[in-house]
Coordinates of C-alpha atoms in Angstrom, one line a residue:
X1 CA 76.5 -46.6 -85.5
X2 CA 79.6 -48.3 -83.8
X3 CA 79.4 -51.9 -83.0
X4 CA 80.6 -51.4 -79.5
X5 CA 78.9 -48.7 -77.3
X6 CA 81.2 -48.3 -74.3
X7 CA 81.4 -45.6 -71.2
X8 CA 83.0 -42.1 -71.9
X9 CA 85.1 -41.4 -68.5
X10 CA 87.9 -38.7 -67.2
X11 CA 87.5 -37.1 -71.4
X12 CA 87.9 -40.1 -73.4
X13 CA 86.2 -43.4 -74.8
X14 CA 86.5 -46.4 -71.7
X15 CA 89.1 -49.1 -72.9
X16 CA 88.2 -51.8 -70.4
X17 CA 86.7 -54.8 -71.0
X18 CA 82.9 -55.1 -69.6
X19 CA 81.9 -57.8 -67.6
X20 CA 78.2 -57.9 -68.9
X21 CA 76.7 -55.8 -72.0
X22 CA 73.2 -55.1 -73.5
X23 CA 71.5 -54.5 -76.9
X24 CA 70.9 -51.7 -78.9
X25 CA 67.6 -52.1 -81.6
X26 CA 67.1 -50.5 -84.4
X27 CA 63.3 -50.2 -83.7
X28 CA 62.8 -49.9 -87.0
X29 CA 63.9 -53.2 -88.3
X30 CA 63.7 -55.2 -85.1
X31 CA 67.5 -56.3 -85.9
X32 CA 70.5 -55.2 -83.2
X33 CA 72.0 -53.1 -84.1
X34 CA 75.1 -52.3 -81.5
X35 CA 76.2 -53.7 -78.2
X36 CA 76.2 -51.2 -75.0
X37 CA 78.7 -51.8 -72.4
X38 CA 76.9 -51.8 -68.9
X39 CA 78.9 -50.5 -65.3
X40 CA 80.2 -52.8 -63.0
X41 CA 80.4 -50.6 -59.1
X42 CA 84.4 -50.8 -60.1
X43 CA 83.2 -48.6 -63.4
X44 CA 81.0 -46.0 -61.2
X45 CA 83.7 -45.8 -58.6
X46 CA 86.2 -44.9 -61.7
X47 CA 83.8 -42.0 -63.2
X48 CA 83.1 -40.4 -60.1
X49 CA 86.3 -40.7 -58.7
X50 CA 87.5 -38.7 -62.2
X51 CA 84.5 -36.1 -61.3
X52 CA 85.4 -35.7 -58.1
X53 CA 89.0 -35.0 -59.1
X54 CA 87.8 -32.9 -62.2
X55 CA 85.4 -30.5 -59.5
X56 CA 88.3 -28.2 -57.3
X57 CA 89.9 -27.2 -60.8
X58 CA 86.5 -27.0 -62.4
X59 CA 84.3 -25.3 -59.4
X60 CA 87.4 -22.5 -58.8
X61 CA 87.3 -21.6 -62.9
X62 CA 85.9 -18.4 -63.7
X63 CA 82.3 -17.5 -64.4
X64 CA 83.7 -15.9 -68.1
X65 CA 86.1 -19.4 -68.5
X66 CA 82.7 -21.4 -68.0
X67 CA 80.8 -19.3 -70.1
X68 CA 83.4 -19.6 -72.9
X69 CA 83.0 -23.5 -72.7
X70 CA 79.1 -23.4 -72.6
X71 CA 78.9 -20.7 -75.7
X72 CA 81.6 -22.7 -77.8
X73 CA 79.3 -26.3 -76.6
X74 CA 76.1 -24.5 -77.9
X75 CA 77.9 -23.6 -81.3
X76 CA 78.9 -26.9 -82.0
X77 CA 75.6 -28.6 -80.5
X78 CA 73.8 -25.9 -83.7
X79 CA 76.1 -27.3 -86.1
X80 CA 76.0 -31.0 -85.5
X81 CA 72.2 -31.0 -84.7
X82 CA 71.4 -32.7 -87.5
X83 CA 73.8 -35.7 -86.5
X84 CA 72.0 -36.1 -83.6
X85 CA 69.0 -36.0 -84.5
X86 CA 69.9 -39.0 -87.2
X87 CA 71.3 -40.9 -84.2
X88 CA 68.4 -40.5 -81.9
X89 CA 65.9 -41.1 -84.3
X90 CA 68.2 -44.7 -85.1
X91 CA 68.3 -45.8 -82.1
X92 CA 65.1 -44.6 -80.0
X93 CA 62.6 -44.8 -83.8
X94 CA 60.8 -41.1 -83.8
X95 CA 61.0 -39.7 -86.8
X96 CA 63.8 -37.4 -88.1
X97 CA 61.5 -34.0 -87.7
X98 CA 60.5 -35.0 -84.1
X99 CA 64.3 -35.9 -83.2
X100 CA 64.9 -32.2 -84.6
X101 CA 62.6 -30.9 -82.2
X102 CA 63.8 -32.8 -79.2
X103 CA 67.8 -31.2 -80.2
X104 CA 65.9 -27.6 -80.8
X105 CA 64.4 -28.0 -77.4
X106 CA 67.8 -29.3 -76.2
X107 CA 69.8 -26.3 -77.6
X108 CA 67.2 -23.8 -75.3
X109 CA 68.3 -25.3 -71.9
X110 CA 72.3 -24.5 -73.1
X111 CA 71.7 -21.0 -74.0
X112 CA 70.1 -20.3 -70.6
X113 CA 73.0 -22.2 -69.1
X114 CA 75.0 -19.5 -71.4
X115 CA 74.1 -16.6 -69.3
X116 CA 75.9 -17.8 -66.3
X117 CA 77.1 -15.6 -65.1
X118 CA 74.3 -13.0 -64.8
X119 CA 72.5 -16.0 -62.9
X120 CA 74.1 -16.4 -60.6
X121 CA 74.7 -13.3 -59.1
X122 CA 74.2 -13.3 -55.3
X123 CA 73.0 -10.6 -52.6
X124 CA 74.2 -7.8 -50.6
X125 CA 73.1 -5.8 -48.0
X126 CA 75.4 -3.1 -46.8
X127 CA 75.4 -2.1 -43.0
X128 CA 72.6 -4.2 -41.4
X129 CA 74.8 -3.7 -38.2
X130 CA 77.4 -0.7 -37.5
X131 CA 80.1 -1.5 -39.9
X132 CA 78.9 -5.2 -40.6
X133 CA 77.4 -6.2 -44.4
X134 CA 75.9 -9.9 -45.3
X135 CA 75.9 -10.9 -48.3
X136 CA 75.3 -14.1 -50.2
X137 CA 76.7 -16.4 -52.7
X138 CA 75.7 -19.5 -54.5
X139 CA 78.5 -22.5 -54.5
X140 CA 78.2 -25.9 -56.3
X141 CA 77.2 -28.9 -54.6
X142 CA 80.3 -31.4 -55.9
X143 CA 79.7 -34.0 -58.5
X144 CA 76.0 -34.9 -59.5
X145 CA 74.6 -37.7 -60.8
X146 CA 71.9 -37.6 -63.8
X147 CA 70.0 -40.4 -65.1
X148 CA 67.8 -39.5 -68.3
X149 CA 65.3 -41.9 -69.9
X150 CA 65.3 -43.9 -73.5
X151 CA 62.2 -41.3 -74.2
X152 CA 64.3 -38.3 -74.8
X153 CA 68.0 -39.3 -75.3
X154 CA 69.4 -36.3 -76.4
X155 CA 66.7 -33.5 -74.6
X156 CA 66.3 -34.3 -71.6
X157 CA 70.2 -35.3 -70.6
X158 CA 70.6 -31.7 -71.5
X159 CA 68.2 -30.9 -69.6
X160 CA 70.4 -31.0 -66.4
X161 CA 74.0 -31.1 -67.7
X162 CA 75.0 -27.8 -69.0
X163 CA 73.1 -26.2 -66.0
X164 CA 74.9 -28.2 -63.6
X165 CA 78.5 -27.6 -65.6
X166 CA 77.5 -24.4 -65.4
X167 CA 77.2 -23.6 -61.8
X168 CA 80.7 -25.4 -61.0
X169 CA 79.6 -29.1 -60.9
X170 CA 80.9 -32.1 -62.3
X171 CA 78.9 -34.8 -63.7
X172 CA 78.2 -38.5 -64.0
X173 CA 75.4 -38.8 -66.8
X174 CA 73.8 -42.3 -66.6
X175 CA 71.7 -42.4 -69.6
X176 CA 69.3 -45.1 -71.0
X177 CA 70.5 -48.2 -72.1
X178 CA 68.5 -48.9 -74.9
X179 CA 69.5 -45.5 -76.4
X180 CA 72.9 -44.6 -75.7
X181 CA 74.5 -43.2 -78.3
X182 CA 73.2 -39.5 -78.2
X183 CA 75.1 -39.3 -75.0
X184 CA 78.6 -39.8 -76.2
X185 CA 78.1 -37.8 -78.9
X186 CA 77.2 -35.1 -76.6
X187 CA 80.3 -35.7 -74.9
X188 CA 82.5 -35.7 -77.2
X189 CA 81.3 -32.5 -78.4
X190 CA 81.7 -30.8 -74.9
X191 CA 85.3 -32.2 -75.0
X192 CA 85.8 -30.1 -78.3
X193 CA 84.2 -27.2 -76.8
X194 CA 87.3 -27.1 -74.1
X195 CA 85.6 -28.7 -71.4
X196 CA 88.2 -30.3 -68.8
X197 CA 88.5 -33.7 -68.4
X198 CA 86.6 -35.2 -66.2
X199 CA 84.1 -32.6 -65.7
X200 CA 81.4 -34.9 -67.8
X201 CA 81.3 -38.4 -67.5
X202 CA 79.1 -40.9 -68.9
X203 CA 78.0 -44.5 -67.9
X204 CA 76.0 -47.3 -69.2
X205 CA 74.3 -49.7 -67.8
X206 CA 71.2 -50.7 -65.2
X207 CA 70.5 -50.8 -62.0
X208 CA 74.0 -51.5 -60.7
X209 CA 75.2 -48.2 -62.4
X210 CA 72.0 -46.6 -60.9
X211 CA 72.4 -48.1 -57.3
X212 CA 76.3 -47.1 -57.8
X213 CA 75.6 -43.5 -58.0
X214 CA 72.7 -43.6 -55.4
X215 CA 75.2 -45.1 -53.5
X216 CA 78.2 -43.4 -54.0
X217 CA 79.8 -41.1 -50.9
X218 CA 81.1 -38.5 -53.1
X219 CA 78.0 -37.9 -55.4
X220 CA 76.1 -35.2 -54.0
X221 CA 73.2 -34.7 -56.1
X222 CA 70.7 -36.6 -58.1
X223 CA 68.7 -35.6 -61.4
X224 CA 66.4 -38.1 -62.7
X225 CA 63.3 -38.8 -65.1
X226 CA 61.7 -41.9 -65.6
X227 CA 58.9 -43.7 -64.3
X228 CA 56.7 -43.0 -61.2
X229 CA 57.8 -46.1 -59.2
X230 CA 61.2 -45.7 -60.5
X231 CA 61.2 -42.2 -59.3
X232 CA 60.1 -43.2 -56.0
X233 CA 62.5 -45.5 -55.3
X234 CA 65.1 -43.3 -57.0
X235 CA 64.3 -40.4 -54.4
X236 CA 64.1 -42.6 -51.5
X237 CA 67.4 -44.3 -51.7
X238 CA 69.2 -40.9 -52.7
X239 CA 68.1 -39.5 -50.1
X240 CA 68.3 -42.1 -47.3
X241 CA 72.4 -41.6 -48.7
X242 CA 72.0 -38.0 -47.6
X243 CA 71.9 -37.1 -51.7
X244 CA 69.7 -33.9 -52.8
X245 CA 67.4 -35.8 -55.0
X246 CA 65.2 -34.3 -57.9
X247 CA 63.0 -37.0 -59.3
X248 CA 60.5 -36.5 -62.3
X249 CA 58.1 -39.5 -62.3
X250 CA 55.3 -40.4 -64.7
X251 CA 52.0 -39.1 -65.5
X252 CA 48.7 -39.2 -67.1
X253 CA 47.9 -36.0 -68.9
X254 CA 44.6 -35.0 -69.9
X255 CA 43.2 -32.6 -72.6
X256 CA 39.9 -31.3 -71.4
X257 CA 37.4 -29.9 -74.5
X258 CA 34.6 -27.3 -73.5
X259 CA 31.7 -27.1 -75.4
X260 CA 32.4 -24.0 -77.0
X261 CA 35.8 -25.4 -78.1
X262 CA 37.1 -25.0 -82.0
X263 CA 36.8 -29.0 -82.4
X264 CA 39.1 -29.0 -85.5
X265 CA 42.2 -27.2 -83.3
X266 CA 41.2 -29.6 -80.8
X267 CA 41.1 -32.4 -82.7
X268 CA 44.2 -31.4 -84.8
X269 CA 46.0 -30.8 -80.5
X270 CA 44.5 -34.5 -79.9
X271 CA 46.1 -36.2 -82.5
X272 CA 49.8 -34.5 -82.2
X273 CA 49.5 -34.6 -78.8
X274 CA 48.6 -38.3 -78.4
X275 CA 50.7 -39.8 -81.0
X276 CA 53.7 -37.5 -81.8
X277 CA 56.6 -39.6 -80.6
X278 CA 54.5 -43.2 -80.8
X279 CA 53.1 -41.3 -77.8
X280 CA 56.4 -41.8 -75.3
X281 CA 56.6 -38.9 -73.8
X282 CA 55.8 -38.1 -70.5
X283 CA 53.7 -35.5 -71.5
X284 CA 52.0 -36.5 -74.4
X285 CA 48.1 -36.2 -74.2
X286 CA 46.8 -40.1 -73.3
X287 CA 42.7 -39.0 -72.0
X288 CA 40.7 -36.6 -73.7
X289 CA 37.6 -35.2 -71.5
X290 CA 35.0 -34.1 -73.8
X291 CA 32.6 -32.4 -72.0
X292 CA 29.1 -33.0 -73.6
X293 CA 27.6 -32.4 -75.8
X294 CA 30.8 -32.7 -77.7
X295 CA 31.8 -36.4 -77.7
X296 CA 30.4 -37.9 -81.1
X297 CA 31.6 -34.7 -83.2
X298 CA 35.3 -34.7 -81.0
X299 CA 35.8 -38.5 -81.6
X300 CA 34.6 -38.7 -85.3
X301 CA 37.4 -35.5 -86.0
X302 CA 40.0 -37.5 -84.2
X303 CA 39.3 -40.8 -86.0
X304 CA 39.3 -39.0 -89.3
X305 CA 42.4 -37.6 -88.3
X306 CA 44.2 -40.7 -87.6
X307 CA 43.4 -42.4 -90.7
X308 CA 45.8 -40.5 -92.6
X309 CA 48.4 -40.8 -90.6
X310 CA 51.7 -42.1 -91.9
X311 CA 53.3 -44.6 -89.5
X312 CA 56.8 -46.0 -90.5
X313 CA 61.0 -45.9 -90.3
X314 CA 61.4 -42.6 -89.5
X315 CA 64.2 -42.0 -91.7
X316 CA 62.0 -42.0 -94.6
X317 CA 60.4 -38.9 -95.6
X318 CA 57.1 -38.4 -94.7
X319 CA 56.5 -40.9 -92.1
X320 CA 54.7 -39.2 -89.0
X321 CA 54.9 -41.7 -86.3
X322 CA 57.9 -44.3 -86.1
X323 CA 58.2 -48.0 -84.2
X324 CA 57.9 -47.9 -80.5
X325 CA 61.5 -48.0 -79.0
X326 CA 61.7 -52.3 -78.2
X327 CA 60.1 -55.4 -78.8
X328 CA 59.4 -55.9 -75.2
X329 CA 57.7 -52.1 -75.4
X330 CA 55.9 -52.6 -77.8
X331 CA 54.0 -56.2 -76.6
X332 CA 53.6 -54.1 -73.4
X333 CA 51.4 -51.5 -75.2
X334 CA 49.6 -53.8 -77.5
X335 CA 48.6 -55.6 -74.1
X336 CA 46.5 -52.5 -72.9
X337 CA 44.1 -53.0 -76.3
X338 CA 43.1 -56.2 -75.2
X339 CA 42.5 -54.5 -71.8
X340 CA 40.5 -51.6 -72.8
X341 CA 38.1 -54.5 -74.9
X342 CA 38.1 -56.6 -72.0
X343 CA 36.8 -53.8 -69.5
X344 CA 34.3 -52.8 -72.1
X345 CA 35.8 -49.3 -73.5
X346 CA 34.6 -49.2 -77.4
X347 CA 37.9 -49.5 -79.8
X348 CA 37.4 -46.9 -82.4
X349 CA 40.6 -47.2 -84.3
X350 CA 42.9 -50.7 -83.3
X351 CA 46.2 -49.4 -84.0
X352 CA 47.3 -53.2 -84.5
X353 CA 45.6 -53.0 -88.0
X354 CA 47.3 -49.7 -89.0
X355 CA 49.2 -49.9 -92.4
X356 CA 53.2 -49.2 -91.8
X357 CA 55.8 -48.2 -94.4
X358 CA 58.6 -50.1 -92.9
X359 CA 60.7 -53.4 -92.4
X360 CA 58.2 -56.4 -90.9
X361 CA 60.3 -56.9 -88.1
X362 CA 59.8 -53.6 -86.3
X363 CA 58.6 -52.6 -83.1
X364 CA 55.2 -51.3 -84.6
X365 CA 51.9 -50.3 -83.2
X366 CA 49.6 -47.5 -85.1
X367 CA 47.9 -45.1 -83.3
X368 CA 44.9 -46.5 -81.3
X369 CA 41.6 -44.6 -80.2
X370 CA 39.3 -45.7 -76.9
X371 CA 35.7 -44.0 -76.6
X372 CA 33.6 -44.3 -73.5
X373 CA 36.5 -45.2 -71.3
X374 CA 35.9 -45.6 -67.4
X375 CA 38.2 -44.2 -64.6
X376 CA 38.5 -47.5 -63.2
X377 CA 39.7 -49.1 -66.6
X378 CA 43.5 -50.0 -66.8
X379 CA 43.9 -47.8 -70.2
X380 CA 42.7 -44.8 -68.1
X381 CA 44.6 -45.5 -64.5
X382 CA 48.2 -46.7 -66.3
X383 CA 50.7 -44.7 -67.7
X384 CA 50.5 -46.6 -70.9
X385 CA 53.6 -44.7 -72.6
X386 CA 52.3 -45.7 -76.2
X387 CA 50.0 -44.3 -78.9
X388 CA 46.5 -45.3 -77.2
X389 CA 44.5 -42.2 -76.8
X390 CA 41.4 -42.6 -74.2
X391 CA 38.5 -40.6 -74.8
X392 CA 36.1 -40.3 -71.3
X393 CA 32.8 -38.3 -71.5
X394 CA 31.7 -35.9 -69.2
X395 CA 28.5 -34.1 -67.7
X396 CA 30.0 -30.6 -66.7
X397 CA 32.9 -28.3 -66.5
X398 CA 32.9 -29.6 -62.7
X399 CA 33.4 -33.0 -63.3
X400 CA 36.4 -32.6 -65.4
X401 CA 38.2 -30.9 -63.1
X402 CA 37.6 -33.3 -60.5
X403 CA 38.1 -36.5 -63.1
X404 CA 41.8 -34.6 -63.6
X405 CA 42.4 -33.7 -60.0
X406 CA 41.4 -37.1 -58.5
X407 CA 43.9 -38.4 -60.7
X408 CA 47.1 -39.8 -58.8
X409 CA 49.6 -37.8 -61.3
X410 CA 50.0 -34.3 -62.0
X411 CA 52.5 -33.4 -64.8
X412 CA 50.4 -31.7 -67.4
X413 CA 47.1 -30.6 -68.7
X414 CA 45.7 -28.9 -71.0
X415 CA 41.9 -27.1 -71.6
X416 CA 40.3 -25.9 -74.9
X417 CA 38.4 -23.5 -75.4
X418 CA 37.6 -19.9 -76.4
X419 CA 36.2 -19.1 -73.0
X420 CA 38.7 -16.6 -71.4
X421 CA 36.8 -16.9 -68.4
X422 CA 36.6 -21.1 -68.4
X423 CA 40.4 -20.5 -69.2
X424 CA 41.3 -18.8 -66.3
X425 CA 39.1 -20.7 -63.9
X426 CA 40.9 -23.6 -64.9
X427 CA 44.3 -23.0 -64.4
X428 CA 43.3 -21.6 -60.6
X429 CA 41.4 -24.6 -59.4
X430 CA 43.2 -27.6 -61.6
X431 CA 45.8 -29.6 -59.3
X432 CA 48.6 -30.1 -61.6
X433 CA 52.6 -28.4 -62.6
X434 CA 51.9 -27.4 -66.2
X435 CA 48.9 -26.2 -67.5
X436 CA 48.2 -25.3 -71.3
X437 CA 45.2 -23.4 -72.7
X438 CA 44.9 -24.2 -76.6
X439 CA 48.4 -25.6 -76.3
X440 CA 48.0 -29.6 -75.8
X441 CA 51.7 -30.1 -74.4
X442 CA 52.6 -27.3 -72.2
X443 CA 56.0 -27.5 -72.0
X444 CA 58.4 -24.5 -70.5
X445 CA 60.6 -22.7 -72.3
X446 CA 64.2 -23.4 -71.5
X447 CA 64.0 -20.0 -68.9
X448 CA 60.6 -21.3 -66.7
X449 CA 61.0 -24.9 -64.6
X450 CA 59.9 -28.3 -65.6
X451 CA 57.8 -30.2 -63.7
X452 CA 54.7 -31.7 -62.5
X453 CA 52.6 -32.2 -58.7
X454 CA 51.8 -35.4 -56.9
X455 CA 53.4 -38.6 -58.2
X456 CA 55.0 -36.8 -61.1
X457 CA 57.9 -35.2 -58.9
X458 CA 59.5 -36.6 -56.1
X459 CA 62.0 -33.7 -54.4
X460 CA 61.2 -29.8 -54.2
X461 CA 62.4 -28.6 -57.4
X462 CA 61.3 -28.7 -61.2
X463 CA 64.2 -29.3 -64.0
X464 CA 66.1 -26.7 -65.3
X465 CA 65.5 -23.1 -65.8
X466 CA 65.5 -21.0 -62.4
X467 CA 64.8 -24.3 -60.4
X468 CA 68.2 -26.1 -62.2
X469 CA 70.2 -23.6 -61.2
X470 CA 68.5 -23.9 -57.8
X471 CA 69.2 -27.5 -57.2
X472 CA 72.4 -27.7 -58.6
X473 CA 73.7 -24.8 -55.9
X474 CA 74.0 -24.4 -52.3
X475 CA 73.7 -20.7 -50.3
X476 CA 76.2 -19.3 -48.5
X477 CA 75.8 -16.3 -46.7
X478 CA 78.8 -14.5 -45.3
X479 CA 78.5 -11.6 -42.5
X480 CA 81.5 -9.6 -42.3
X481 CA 82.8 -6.5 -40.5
X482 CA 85.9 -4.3 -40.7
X483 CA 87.3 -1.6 -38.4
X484 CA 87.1 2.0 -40.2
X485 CA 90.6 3.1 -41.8
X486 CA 90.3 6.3 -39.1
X487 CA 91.0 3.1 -36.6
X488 CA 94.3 3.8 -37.5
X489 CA 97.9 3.3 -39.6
X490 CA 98.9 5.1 -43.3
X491 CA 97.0 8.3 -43.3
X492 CA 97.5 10.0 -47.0
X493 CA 95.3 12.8 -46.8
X494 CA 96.0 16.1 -46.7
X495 CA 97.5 17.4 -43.1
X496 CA 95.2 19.7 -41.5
X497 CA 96.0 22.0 -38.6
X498 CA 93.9 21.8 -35.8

């Protein structure tokens, strides 16, 4: 990892000097292990200015020229995959077969962007009028801003980009500062792949690059993920700019278990689901519902569960969980067990006691289970975005639904059980964007839409998929009309004698 992590701008590495930089961890070690440069508004005005002059040249190049660039990018993505998944696990601390996931997952979202050109084809309806046809077209929107999260440094980035490239836009990809490096990497294999200059940018930093591009005049569109009140704000100053905003906030995703569940696949969903990823992700499992009588049977499978679980430097083999991604993370977390004691949940397994197969100084915490958690406890109202797993009893079918739906977020869910009936029910009357039955984190495939209700999106569209290529377009609908060649001039045809 370089010493110096600096902005990538108009196709090559930044040589300025930065007027303030932050630190990179290794989480596993606790030490720093780089130095990020972060934007000054004189570095946002410089990569947008190179996107907006990248975008005529870019947004006028043929669907088949884009498409060569995309299927060349998703080549060398396949063959370097295993380069960034070393870098993301170094720098955000999930394990190497999780970061191998994230790039797998990654990789889907470019090979829908890859069909281009069958996506975007328009309509056409011939003769509406005498002699007149509409038809309709879908145009970029300019340069668009996206700003990812330390969670997912390489997936979700991709999430937007190559669906935005891909309709004709240029970019200015602000990704997390406590992860960076995954994003240059990314963009120095676009370069390789042919794409112009200019037509990616990225920028590091806080909230003055993030204000810059909210900002900005000439930035037409905003992709984000992050945090609810992040997201909020995010969407309301983009938009008071006169910016189409997409904004994917937090959430608090629950896994409801029926009675006539399979407890071990439920248990086995729990435990992935809640502490895959030290549980950052914003749609890892964080409340169980165990509808009665199924508590004391759910919670002792889970427990058992966790016991064997492996937490330490995920570039060691077999390590399961890694650190949490900073210090400051991590004391955040560890604050919520304290919470949960205080409000009187009952700690079934402190995670601060779990064994770890790493350096001292890392940002660790082992997975953690709550039983007999309340609604109006902190560990069940916060998005906690660690490994503590909340376990709430229920009476009925109908008060889990109405637990889940009275909730404030409404990214994911999932139900199990081996009703088909219960199943279907479920997904009709449950109040959320993603819904999995028997499948703990519901996540779309790269060719359906990501996203959640409520305060989990802010804006009208989900990420990528058919709703990418959505935002990152605008219609036009042309209605044209032209006189009949009998109107007159050059005739051809035979001669006829009338």
């Amino acid at each position: 990892m370089a010493g110096r992590i600096s902005h990538w701008i108009d196709g090559k590495p930044w040589a300025g000097v930065a007027e303030r930089r932050g630190e990179v961890f290794d989480p596993a070690t606790g030490e720093v292990a780089a130095h990020v440069d972060f934007a000054a508004q004189s570095e946002v005005d410089e990569a947008v200015q190179a996107a907006a002059r990248a975008f005529p040249a870019w947004r006028d190049t043929s669907l088949a020229g884009r498409s060569k660039v995309l299927f060349a990018f998703r080549e060398l993505l396949n063959q370097h995959k295993d380069e960034l998944a070393a870098i993301v696990t170094a720098e955000h601390g999930k394990v190497l077969d999780d970061a191998a996931g994230e790039v797998a997952r990654a990789l889907e979202n470019v090979e829908f962007a890859c069909g281009i050109p069958a996506l975007l084809k328009g309509g056409f309806s011939e003769n509406v009028s005498t002699r007149v046809d509409v038809y309709s077209m879908r145009q970029p929107l300019g340069v668009v801003g996206v700003i990812s999260p330390f969670n997912f440094p390489a997936m979700v980035p991709l999430w937007f980009v190559p669906n935005a490239i891909a309709c004709g836009n240029t970019v200015v990809l602000k990704p997390s500062e406590k992860d960076p490096s995954a994003s240059n990497f990314v963009a120095e294999l676009w370069a390789r792949a042919g794409l112009p200059d200019g037509v990616l940018n990225v920028l590091h930093g806080d909230k003055v690059a993030v204000d810059g591009l909210l900002s900005h005049p000439a930035v037409r569109g905003i992709s984000f993920v992050g945090s609810t009140p992040i997201a909020r704000y995010v969407y309301d100053t983009g938009t008071s700019h006169g910016k189409r905003v997409q904004a994917l906030g937090g959430a608090k995703n629950h896994m409801v278990v029926l009675p006539d569940a399979d407890l071990d696949l439920a248990a086995d969903a729990a435990v992935s689901a809640g502490f895959g990823s030290a549980g950052e992700r914003c749609m890892a499992v964080s409340v169980v519902v165990a509808v009665d009588p199924v508590g004391d049977e759910l919670v002792a499978k889970i427990r058992e569960r966790m016991a064997g679980l492996r937490v330490g430097d995920g570039r060691r083999p077999g390590c399961e969980m890694g650190p949490l991604v900073t210090g400051a993370h991590r004391d955040r977390v560890t604050s919520y067990v304290d919470a949960g004691l205080s409000a009187g949940a009952s700690l079934v397994v402190d995670g601060r006691d779990h064994e770890i197969d790493g350096a001292a100084g890392g940002f660790w915490l082992g997975p953690t289970l709550f039983d007999h958690v309340g609604p109006d406890m902190s560990i069940y109202t916060d998005e906690i975005f660690g490994p503590v797993l909340s376990v709430v009893r229920s009476d009925t079918y109908e008060s889990a639904v109405t637990l889940v739906n009275d909730n404030p977020y409404g990214n994911g869910v999932a139900i199990f059980t081996n009703d088909g009936g219960a199943a279907r029910r479920f997904q009709n009357e449950i109040e959320v964007g993603m819904v999995g039955v028997n499948v703990p984190i519901p996540v779309p495939v790269g060719y359906y839409s990501f996203g959640g209700w409520k305060s989990s999106l802010f804006g009208d569209t989900h990420a990528y998929g058919p709703d990418g290529l959505h935002f990152f377009t605008r219609t036009k609908v042309v209605t044209s009309r032209w006189l009949d060649p009998s109107h007159g001039g050059v005739n051809l045809g035979f001669p006829r004698n009338d």
